Coordinates of C-alpha atoms and ligand atoms in Angstrom, one line a residue:
M1 CA 2.4 8.9 -14.6
K2 CA -1.0 11.0 -14.6
I3 CA -1.7 13.1 -17.6
R4 CA -2.1 15.9 -15.2
V5 CA 1.4 15.6 -14.0
K6 CA 2.8 14.7 -17.3
L7 CA 1.3 17.8 -18.9
L8 CA 2.4 20.0 -16.2
L9 CA 6.1 18.7 -16.3
L10 CA 6.2 19.1 -20.0
F11 CA 4.8 22.6 -20.1
L12 CA 7.3 23.4 -17.0
M13 CA 10.2 21.9 -18.9
L14 CA 9.2 24.2 -22.0
F15 CA 8.5 27.1 -19.9
G16 CA 11.3 26.8 -17.8
A17 CA 13.9 26.3 -20.6
L18 CA 12.7 29.5 -22.4
L19 CA 12.6 31.6 -19.1
S20 CA 16.0 30.6 -18.3
A21 CA 17.3 31.3 -22.0
F22 CA 15.7 34.6 -21.5
A23 CA 17.2 35.4 -18.2
V24 CA 20.6 34.3 -19.2
F25 CA 20.4 36.6 -22.3
I26 CA 19.4 39.4 -20.4
Y27 CA 22.2 38.9 -17.9
V28 CA 24.9 38.4 -20.3
S29 CA 23.7 41.4 -22.4
T30 CA 23.6 43.4 -19.2
A31 CA 27.3 42.4 -18.2
K32 CA 28.6 43.2 -21.8
S33 CA 27.0 46.6 -21.5
R34 CA 28.5 47.4 -18.0
K35 CA 32.0 46.4 -19.3
D36 CA 31.7 48.4 -22.6
Q37 CA 30.5 51.4 -20.5
Y38 CA 33.3 51.1 -18.1
Y39 CA 35.7 51.0 -20.7
Q40 CA 34.5 54.4 -21.9
H41 CA 34.7 55.7 -18.4
L42 CA 38.3 54.7 -18.2
K43 CA 39.1 56.4 -21.5
R44 CA 37.2 59.5 -20.6
E45 CA 39.3 59.5 -17.3
A46 CA 42.6 58.8 -19.0
I47 CA 42.0 61.8 -21.6
T48 CA 40.9 64.0 -18.8
K49 CA 44.2 63.4 -16.7
A50 CA 46.4 63.8 -19.8
N51 CA 44.5 67.1 -20.5
L52 CA 45.5 68.1 -17.1
L53 CA 48.8 67.2 -17.3
F54 CA 49.7 68.6 -20.8
D55 CA 47.1 71.3 -21.2
A56 CA 46.3 72.6 -17.8
K57 CA 50.1 72.1 -16.9
V58 CA 48.8 70.8 -13.2
P59 CA 52.1 69.5 -11.8
P60 CA 52.4 65.8 -11.5
A61 CA 52.8 65.8 -7.6
V62 CA 49.4 67.5 -7.3
L63 CA 47.7 64.9 -9.5
Q64 CA 49.4 62.1 -7.5
L65 CA 48.2 63.7 -4.2
I66 CA 44.6 64.1 -5.6
Y67 CA 45.0 60.1 -6.4
K68 CA 46.3 59.1 -3.0
N69 CA 43.7 61.2 -1.3
S70 CA 40.7 59.8 -3.3
L71 CA 38.3 58.1 -1.0
N72 CA 39.3 54.8 -2.1
S73 CA 42.3 54.8 -4.0
L74 CA 42.1 50.9 -4.5
F75 CA 39.3 51.3 -6.8
E76 CA 40.3 54.5 -8.4
E77 CA 41.1 54.8 -12.0
E78 CA 44.8 54.6 -12.1
V79 CA 46.4 56.4 -15.0
A80 CA 50.1 56.3 -16.4
V81 CA 51.5 58.1 -19.3
Y82 CA 54.5 56.9 -21.6
D83 CA 56.3 58.2 -24.7
T84 CA 56.3 55.6 -27.5
S85 CA 59.6 54.6 -26.4
F86 CA 58.4 53.2 -23.3
N87 CA 59.7 56.0 -20.9
L88 CA 57.4 56.7 -18.1
L89 CA 56.4 60.3 -18.0
Y90 CA 53.7 60.1 -15.4
H91 CA 52.1 57.7 -13.0
D92 CA 49.3 58.0 -10.5
A93 CA 51.0 55.6 -8.2
V94 CA 54.3 53.8 -9.2
Q95 CA 54.4 51.9 -6.0
I96 CA 50.9 50.3 -6.6
D97 CA 51.5 50.0 -10.3
K98 CA 48.3 47.8 -11.0
V99 CA 48.8 47.2 -14.8
K100 CA 52.7 46.7 -14.9
E101 CA 53.0 47.9 -18.5
T102 CA 55.6 46.4 -20.7
K103 CA 57.4 47.4 -23.7
R104 CA 55.3 45.1 -25.8
M105 CA 52.0 46.5 -24.4
I106 CA 53.1 49.9 -25.2
D107 CA 54.1 48.9 -28.9
Q108 CA 50.7 47.1 -29.5
I109 CA 48.9 50.3 -28.2
T110 CA 51.3 52.5 -30.6
L111 CA 50.2 50.0 -33.5
Q112 CA 46.5 49.6 -32.9
K113 CA 45.6 53.2 -31.4
E114 CA 43.6 51.7 -28.6
I115 CA 43.4 48.3 -26.8
T116 CA 41.1 46.9 -24.0
F117 CA 41.6 44.0 -22.0
E118 CA 41.1 42.4 -18.5
Q119 CA 43.9 41.9 -16.1
G120 CA 42.6 39.8 -13.0
S121 CA 39.8 41.9 -11.5
L122 CA 40.8 45.1 -13.5
Q123 CA 39.6 46.5 -16.7
V124 CA 42.5 48.0 -18.7
V125 CA 42.3 50.7 -21.6
G126 CA 45.4 51.7 -23.3
L127 CA 45.3 54.5 -26.0
L128 CA 47.1 57.0 -27.9
Y129 CA 47.3 60.8 -27.0
I130 CA 48.5 63.5 -29.1
H131 CA 49.8 66.7 -27.7
N132 CA 51.8 69.3 -29.7
H133 CA 52.6 66.9 -32.5
K134 CA 54.1 64.5 -30.1
T135 CA 52.3 61.0 -29.5
Y136 CA 52.0 59.6 -25.9
V137 CA 50.6 56.4 -24.7
I138 CA 48.2 56.3 -21.8
T139 CA 47.1 53.5 -19.8
A140 CA 44.1 53.7 -17.4
A141 CA 43.0 50.7 -15.2
A142 CA 40.6 50.3 -12.4
N143 CA 38.0 47.5 -10.7
D144 CA 34.4 48.5 -11.6
K145 CA 33.4 47.6 -8.1
Y146 CA 30.1 49.4 -8.1
G147 CA 29.2 48.1 -11.8
I148 CA 30.0 44.5 -10.8
S149 CA 28.0 44.5 -7.5
R150 CA 25.1 46.0 -9.4
L151 CA 25.5 43.1 -11.8
E152 CA 25.7 40.5 -8.9
E153 CA 22.5 42.2 -7.3
F154 CA 20.9 42.2 -10.8
K155 CA 21.7 38.3 -11.0
Y156 CA 20.0 37.5 -7.6
T157 CA 17.1 39.6 -8.6
L158 CA 17.0 37.2 -11.8
I159 CA 17.3 34.0 -9.9
I160 CA 14.5 35.1 -7.4
S161 CA 12.2 36.1 -10.0
F162 CA 12.8 32.9 -11.8
I163 CA 12.0 30.8 -8.7
I164 CA 8.9 32.8 -8.1
I165 CA 7.6 32.8 -11.6
I166 CA 8.2 29.0 -11.7
S167 CA 6.5 28.4 -8.7
L168 CA 3.5 30.6 -9.7
T169 CA 3.5 28.5 -13.0
I170 CA 3.5 25.3 -11.1
A171 CA 0.5 26.5 -9.1
A172 CA -1.6 27.9 -11.9
G173 CA -0.6 25.0 -14.2
Y174 CA -1.6 22.4 -11.9
Y175 CA -4.9 24.3 -11.1
F176 CA -5.8 25.0 -15.0
V177 CA -4.7 21.7 -16.0
G178 CA -6.7 20.1 -13.4
K179 CA -9.7 22.2 -14.4
A180 CA -9.3 21.3 -18.1
L181 CA -9.1 17.5 -17.3
N182 CA -11.9 17.7 -14.8
P183 CA -14.3 16.5 -17.6
V184 CA -12.4 13.4 -17.9
A185 CA -12.4 12.6 -14.2
E186 CA -16.2 13.1 -14.6
I187 CA -16.3 10.6 -17.2
V188 CA -14.3 8.2 -15.2
D189 CA -16.6 8.5 -12.4
K190 CA -19.7 8.2 -14.5
V191 CA -18.3 5.0 -16.5
E192 CA -17.6 3.2 -13.2
E193 CA -21.2 3.5 -12.4
I194 CA -22.4 1.9 -15.4
T195 CA -22.9 -2.1 -15.4
A196 CA -24.8 -4.4 -17.2
T197 CA -27.9 -3.7 -15.2
N198 CA -28.1 0.1 -15.8
L199 CA -26.5 0.3 -19.4
Y200 CA -29.3 3.0 -19.9
K201 CA -27.0 5.5 -18.1
R202 CA -25.0 8.1 -20.1
V203 CA -21.9 10.4 -19.7
Q204 CA -22.8 14.0 -19.7
V205 CA -21.7 16.0 -22.9
K206 CA -20.6 19.5 -22.0
N207 CA -19.4 20.6 -25.3
E208 CA -19.7 18.3 -28.2
K209 CA -17.0 20.5 -30.2
D210 CA -13.9 19.8 -27.9
E211 CA -11.9 16.6 -27.7
I212 CA -13.3 15.5 -24.3
G213 CA -17.1 16.2 -25.7
E214 CA -16.0 14.0 -28.6
L215 CA -14.8 11.3 -26.1
A216 CA -18.0 11.3 -24.1
L217 CA -20.0 11.4 -27.3
T218 CA -18.2 8.5 -28.7
F219 CA -18.7 6.7 -25.4
N220 CA -22.3 7.4 -25.3
N221 CA -22.8 5.9 -28.9
M222 CA -20.9 3.0 -27.9
L223 CA -23.2 2.5 -24.8
D224 CA -26.0 2.9 -27.5
R225 CA -24.8 -0.2 -29.2
L226 CA -24.0 -2.1 -26.4
E227 CA -27.6 -1.6 -24.9
L228 CA -29.1 -2.4 -28.3
S229 CA -27.0 -5.7 -28.5
F230 CA -27.6 -6.6 -24.8
D231 CA -31.3 -6.0 -25.4
G232 CA -31.1 -8.2 -28.7
Q233 CA -29.3 -10.8 -26.5
K234 CA -31.9 -10.8 -23.7
N235 CA -34.9 -10.9 -26.3
F236 CA -33.1 -13.7 -28.3
V237 CA -32.8 -15.9 -25.2
S238 CA -36.4 -15.3 -23.9
N239 CA -37.3 -16.0 -27.8
I240 CA -35.6 -19.3 -27.8
S241 CA -37.2 -20.4 -24.4
H242 CA -40.4 -19.6 -25.8
E243 CA -40.0 -21.2 -28.8
L244 CA -38.7 -24.4 -27.1
R245 CA -41.5 -24.3 -24.6
T246 CA -44.4 -24.3 -26.8
P247 CA -43.9 -27.3 -29.0
L248 CA -42.5 -29.0 -25.7
A249 CA -45.7 -28.3 -23.7
T250 CA -47.6 -29.4 -26.4
I251 CA -46.0 -32.9 -26.7
V252 CA -46.0 -33.2 -22.8
G253 CA -49.7 -32.2 -22.9
E254 CA -50.6 -34.7 -25.8
L255 CA -48.8 -37.5 -24.1
Q256 CA -50.3 -37.1 -20.8
L257 CA -53.7 -36.8 -22.3
A258 CA -53.1 -39.9 -24.2
L259 CA -52.1 -41.7 -20.8
I260 CA -55.4 -40.9 -18.9
R261 CA -57.3 -43.6 -20.4
E262 CA -57.1 -46.8 -22.5
R263 CA -57.0 -45.6 -26.3
S264 CA -58.0 -47.0 -29.6
A265 CA -54.9 -47.7 -32.1
E266 CA -56.2 -44.7 -34.3
E267 CA -56.1 -42.4 -31.3
Y268 CA -52.6 -43.5 -30.3
K269 CA -51.6 -42.8 -33.9
E270 CA -53.0 -39.6 -34.0
V271 CA -51.1 -38.5 -30.6
I272 CA -47.9 -39.9 -32.0
R273 CA -48.6 -37.9 -35.4
L274 CA -49.1 -34.6 -33.4
S275 CA -46.2 -35.2 -31.2
L276 CA -44.0 -36.0 -34.1
S277 CA -45.1 -32.6 -36.0
D278 CA -44.0 -30.8 -32.8
A279 CA -40.8 -32.9 -32.6
R280 CA -39.9 -31.8 -36.2
R281 CA -40.6 -28.2 -35.3
L282 CA -38.2 -28.5 -32.5
V283 CA -35.6 -30.4 -34.9
R284 CA -35.9 -27.3 -37.3
L285 CA -35.6 -24.9 -34.7
S286 CA -32.5 -26.3 -33.3
N287 CA -31.1 -26.6 -36.9
G288 CA -31.9 -23.0 -37.5
L289 CA -30.0 -22.0 -34.2
L290 CA -27.0 -24.0 -35.2
D291 CA -27.0 -22.4 -38.5
L292 CA -27.3 -18.9 -36.9
A293 CA -24.4 -19.6 -34.7
K294 CA -22.1 -20.8 -37.8
A295 CA -23.1 -17.8 -39.6
S296 CA -22.0 -15.5 -36.7
Y297 CA -18.8 -16.8 -36.9
D298 CA -15.9 -14.7 -37.8
Q299 CA -15.7 -14.7 -41.5
T300 CA -12.0 -15.8 -41.8
T301 CA -12.7 -18.9 -39.8
V302 CA -15.6 -20.2 -42.2
S303 CA -14.1 -21.9 -45.3
M304 CA -14.7 -20.1 -48.6
K305 CA -14.2 -21.4 -52.1
E306 CA -15.5 -20.3 -55.6
L307 CA -19.0 -21.8 -56.3
R308 CA -21.4 -21.5 -59.1
T309 CA -24.7 -19.8 -58.0
D310 CA -26.9 -21.9 -60.3
E311 CA -25.6 -25.1 -59.0
L312 CA -26.2 -23.7 -55.3
L313 CA -29.6 -22.9 -56.3
M314 CA -30.4 -26.3 -57.9
D315 CA -29.1 -27.9 -54.7
A316 CA -31.5 -25.8 -52.6
R317 CA -34.5 -26.3 -55.0
E318 CA -34.1 -29.8 -54.5
A319 CA -34.1 -29.6 -50.7
V320 CA -37.1 -27.3 -50.9
L321 CA -39.1 -29.6 -53.1
K322 CA -38.5 -32.5 -50.6
T323 CA -40.2 -30.7 -47.8
S324 CA -43.5 -30.3 -49.6
E325 CA -44.9 -32.0 -52.8
D326 CA -47.0 -28.6 -53.4
Y327 CA -44.1 -26.5 -53.7
R328 CA -42.8 -25.2 -57.2
V329 CA -39.5 -23.5 -57.7
D330 CA -38.3 -22.2 -61.3
I331 CA -34.9 -20.9 -62.0
V332 CA -34.5 -18.7 -64.6
F333 CA -31.3 -17.3 -66.3
E334 CA -32.1 -13.6 -67.3
Q335 CA -29.1 -13.2 -69.9
E336 CA -26.8 -15.8 -71.6
I337 CA -24.0 -17.0 -69.6
D338 CA -20.7 -17.1 -71.6
D339 CA -18.2 -17.9 -68.7
D340 CA -18.9 -19.6 -65.6
D341 CA -17.0 -16.8 -63.7
D342 CA -19.9 -14.5 -64.6
I343 CA -22.3 -16.7 -62.2
S344 CA -19.5 -17.6 -59.6
V345 CA -18.9 -16.1 -56.3
K346 CA -16.4 -16.9 -53.4
G347 CA -18.6 -18.3 -50.4
N348 CA -19.3 -21.2 -48.1
E349 CA -21.3 -23.9 -49.9
Y350 CA -23.3 -25.0 -46.9
L351 CA -24.5 -21.5 -45.6
L352 CA -25.3 -20.1 -49.0
K353 CA -27.6 -23.2 -49.8
V354 CA -29.0 -22.5 -46.3
A355 CA -29.7 -18.8 -47.3
F356 CA -31.3 -19.8 -50.6
I357 CA -33.4 -22.5 -49.1
N358 CA -35.0 -20.2 -46.5
L359 CA -35.7 -17.5 -49.2
M360 CA -37.2 -20.4 -51.5
E361 CA -39.2 -22.0 -48.7
N362 CA -40.6 -18.7 -47.5
A363 CA -41.9 -17.7 -51.0
C364 CA -43.5 -21.1 -51.3
K365 CA -45.0 -21.1 -48.0
F366 CA -46.4 -17.6 -48.0
S367 CA -48.0 -18.0 -51.4
P368 CA -51.1 -19.9 -52.2
D369 CA -49.9 -21.3 -55.4
H370 CA -46.6 -22.3 -53.5
Q371 CA -44.4 -21.2 -56.3
C372 CA -41.0 -19.2 -56.4
T373 CA -39.2 -18.0 -59.2
V374 CA -35.5 -17.3 -59.1
T375 CA -33.9 -15.4 -61.6
I376 CA -30.0 -15.2 -62.1
N377 CA -28.3 -12.1 -63.5
S378 CA -24.8 -10.7 -63.3
D379 CA -22.5 -8.0 -64.0
D380 CA -18.8 -7.4 -63.7
S381 CA -18.7 -7.2 -60.1
K382 CA -21.6 -9.2 -58.5
V383 CA -24.3 -11.9 -59.2
K384 CA -27.8 -10.4 -58.9
L385 CA -30.5 -13.0 -57.6
S386 CA -34.2 -12.4 -57.2
F387 CA -36.7 -14.7 -55.3
R388 CA -40.1 -13.8 -56.5
D389 CA -43.6 -15.1 -55.3
S390 CA -47.1 -14.0 -55.9
G391 CA -48.2 -14.7 -52.4
I392 CA -49.8 -12.6 -49.6
G393 CA -47.0 -10.2 -49.4
I394 CA -45.8 -8.4 -46.4
E395 CA -47.0 -4.8 -44.8
Q396 CA -44.8 -2.0 -45.9
E397 CA -44.1 -0.9 -41.9
E398 CA -42.9 -4.5 -41.3
L399 CA -40.2 -4.7 -43.9
S400 CA -37.7 -3.3 -41.5
N401 CA -38.4 -5.8 -38.9
I402 CA -38.6 -9.0 -40.9
F403 CA -34.7 -9.4 -40.7
T404 CA -35.0 -9.5 -36.8
A405 CA -34.5 -13.0 -35.2
F406 CA -37.7 -14.5 -33.9
Y407 CA -39.7 -11.9 -35.6
R408 CA -43.0 -13.2 -37.5
G409 CA -45.0 -10.8 -39.6
K410 CA -48.7 -10.2 -38.9
N411 CA -49.2 -12.9 -42.0
K412 CA -47.6 -15.5 -39.8
D413 CA -51.0 -17.5 -39.4
F414 CA -50.7 -18.3 -43.2
S415 CA -47.8 -20.8 -42.4
P416 CA -46.0 -22.1 -39.4
G417 CA -42.4 -21.2 -38.8
N418 CA -40.0 -19.7 -36.0
G419 CA -38.8 -16.4 -37.4
I420 CA -35.2 -17.3 -37.6
G421 CA -34.9 -17.8 -41.5
L422 CA -34.5 -14.3 -42.6
S423 CA -32.3 -13.0 -39.8
L424 CA -30.3 -16.2 -40.5
T425 CA -30.2 -15.6 -44.4
Q426 CA -29.1 -11.9 -43.6
K427 CA -26.3 -12.8 -41.6
I428 CA -25.1 -15.1 -44.2
I429 CA -25.3 -12.9 -47.2
T430 CA -23.5 -9.9 -45.1
M431 CA -20.9 -12.6 -44.2
H432 CA -20.2 -12.9 -47.8
N433 CA -20.0 -9.1 -48.4
G434 CA -23.3 -9.2 -50.1
V435 CA -26.7 -7.2 -49.9
I436 CA -30.2 -8.5 -49.3
G437 CA -33.2 -6.5 -50.0
V438 CA -36.8 -6.9 -50.2
N439 CA -39.8 -5.3 -52.1
S440 CA -43.5 -6.4 -51.3
T441 CA -46.9 -5.5 -51.8
V442 CA -49.6 -7.0 -49.9
G443 CA -52.0 -9.3 -52.0
T444 CA -49.4 -9.0 -55.0
G445 CA -46.4 -10.8 -53.5
S446 CA -42.8 -10.4 -52.5
V447 CA -39.3 -9.9 -54.2
F448 CA -36.1 -10.7 -52.2
T449 CA -32.9 -9.4 -54.1
V450 CA -29.7 -10.9 -53.3
D451 CA -26.3 -9.4 -54.6
L452 CA -23.0 -11.3 -54.0
P453 CA -19.9 -10.2 -55.2
H454 CA -17.9 -12.5 -57.5
V455 CA -14.9 -12.9 -55.3
Ligands
ADP1 P1 -40.7 -17.7 -40.5 O1 -40.8 -17.7 -42.0 O2 -40.2 -18.6 -39.8 O3 -41.9 -16.9 -39.9 P2 -38.7 -15.8 -41.4 O4 -37.4 -15.2 -40.6 O5 -38.1 -16.5 -42.5 O6 -39.6 -16.3 -40.2 O7 -39.4 -14.6 -41.8 C1 -39.9 -13.6 -40.9 C2 -41.2 -12.8 -41.4 O8 -41.2 -12.3 -42.7 C3 -42.5 -14.0 -41.7 O9 -43.0 -14.6 -40.5 C4 -43.1 -13.3 -42.6 O10 -44.3 -12.6 -42.0 C5 -42.5 -12.3 -43.4 N1 -42.1 -13.2 -44.7 C6 -40.8 -13.7 -45.2 N2 -40.8 -14.1 -46.3 C7 -41.9 -13.6 -46.8 C8 -42.7 -14.0 -48.2 N3 -42.1 -14.4 -49.3 N4 -44.1 -13.5 -48.2 C9 -44.6 -12.9 -47.3 N5 -44.2 -12.8 -46.0 C10 -43.0 -13.3 -45.8

């Protein structure tokens, strides 16, 4: 069911219930007030007739004649007068006798002084009347035909008003709920237009402060993130193909050139050496990509265990030193380590080693002395590592970009690479709930800091 209809139904149910409760209340209180007023009227009629009978001494036959000749004697108030011993003293029309008084009824009136009750469609009043120190019992009964028909009319007016008000409410409600939900329909239309090829499109935000504005804003923010990630993916793919194409094209070119004519053994060796270097570049790139894919896994799917960071650093150092004889990596403890737990972290051994190797390798390859100093520090919550070099440094405006995949700084000509290392390292550190930071000055050197929580 659409929200428009649901809201309207809910509102109608609530409003309908309140309106009918209101109408019923008005009807019941009007009916009660009609009945009470008519009892008062009957009482007045009874007393007037008793006054005529006892005070004005109007003969009973005259009173009966007046009653009989009234326009509609059936609805005329019929009065009877008894003494307290149930002897009938006067009756407007004995042959009609609407009330059919009994001895019990007379006793009850004597006892309670005044009673009112309904008998079929009749309203009856019984009361005591005192004249010349003598007590009489008077009953008066009639059907409030006019009152009841007015009440019926009132009931129909209420029902018709109810139907009209509810119909108007349905029409107005449908219109206003529709108007209120119009922006949602607009959002739906706009969103349907957005596909992978036009991710730049945005939903119009009419009022940032209302819920629909918030929805549109949230949606636009999501589109911003999607667009960024899509662009990232596109760049990533084109970067990979570029990185693969260059060494492959060089290998193909070198091999073709070698085949053009007969070469000396030395020349062939040179071609093989060059091709091997390009092939190694390709191997490094594919290994990097493989690690990047591993680091992009969900953290929960990667096996984690408690590891000593100093041991990981030693292993990483060993791997780095194997890549070049010129490289030097020093590992320094900045404080006494009392407990193994102080330098332990929970992590994936392979990935953390990859991250440390990248940082050590960068420090060595971007510094003329090819030297990296790693310091180990810790506090209650984390292990703090720093990878320092006295190399060529990075320009300040580049610092925010160096963690982007395939980004290589202006200093890239200093040493070969593929631009994956730091983006991979950042992914791995973030995956371990850690933080990586950098501080660098051109010509002085760079410091990469890594904070890893103990568990
Ligand atoms: P690569 O080293 O393959 O170029 P990285 O992702 O490891 O790719 O690094 C990205 C860029 O950051 C490098 O091209 C370089 O410009 C800069 N960089 C990283 N580490 C250092 C460092 N220790 N000293 C100077 N520049 C660095």
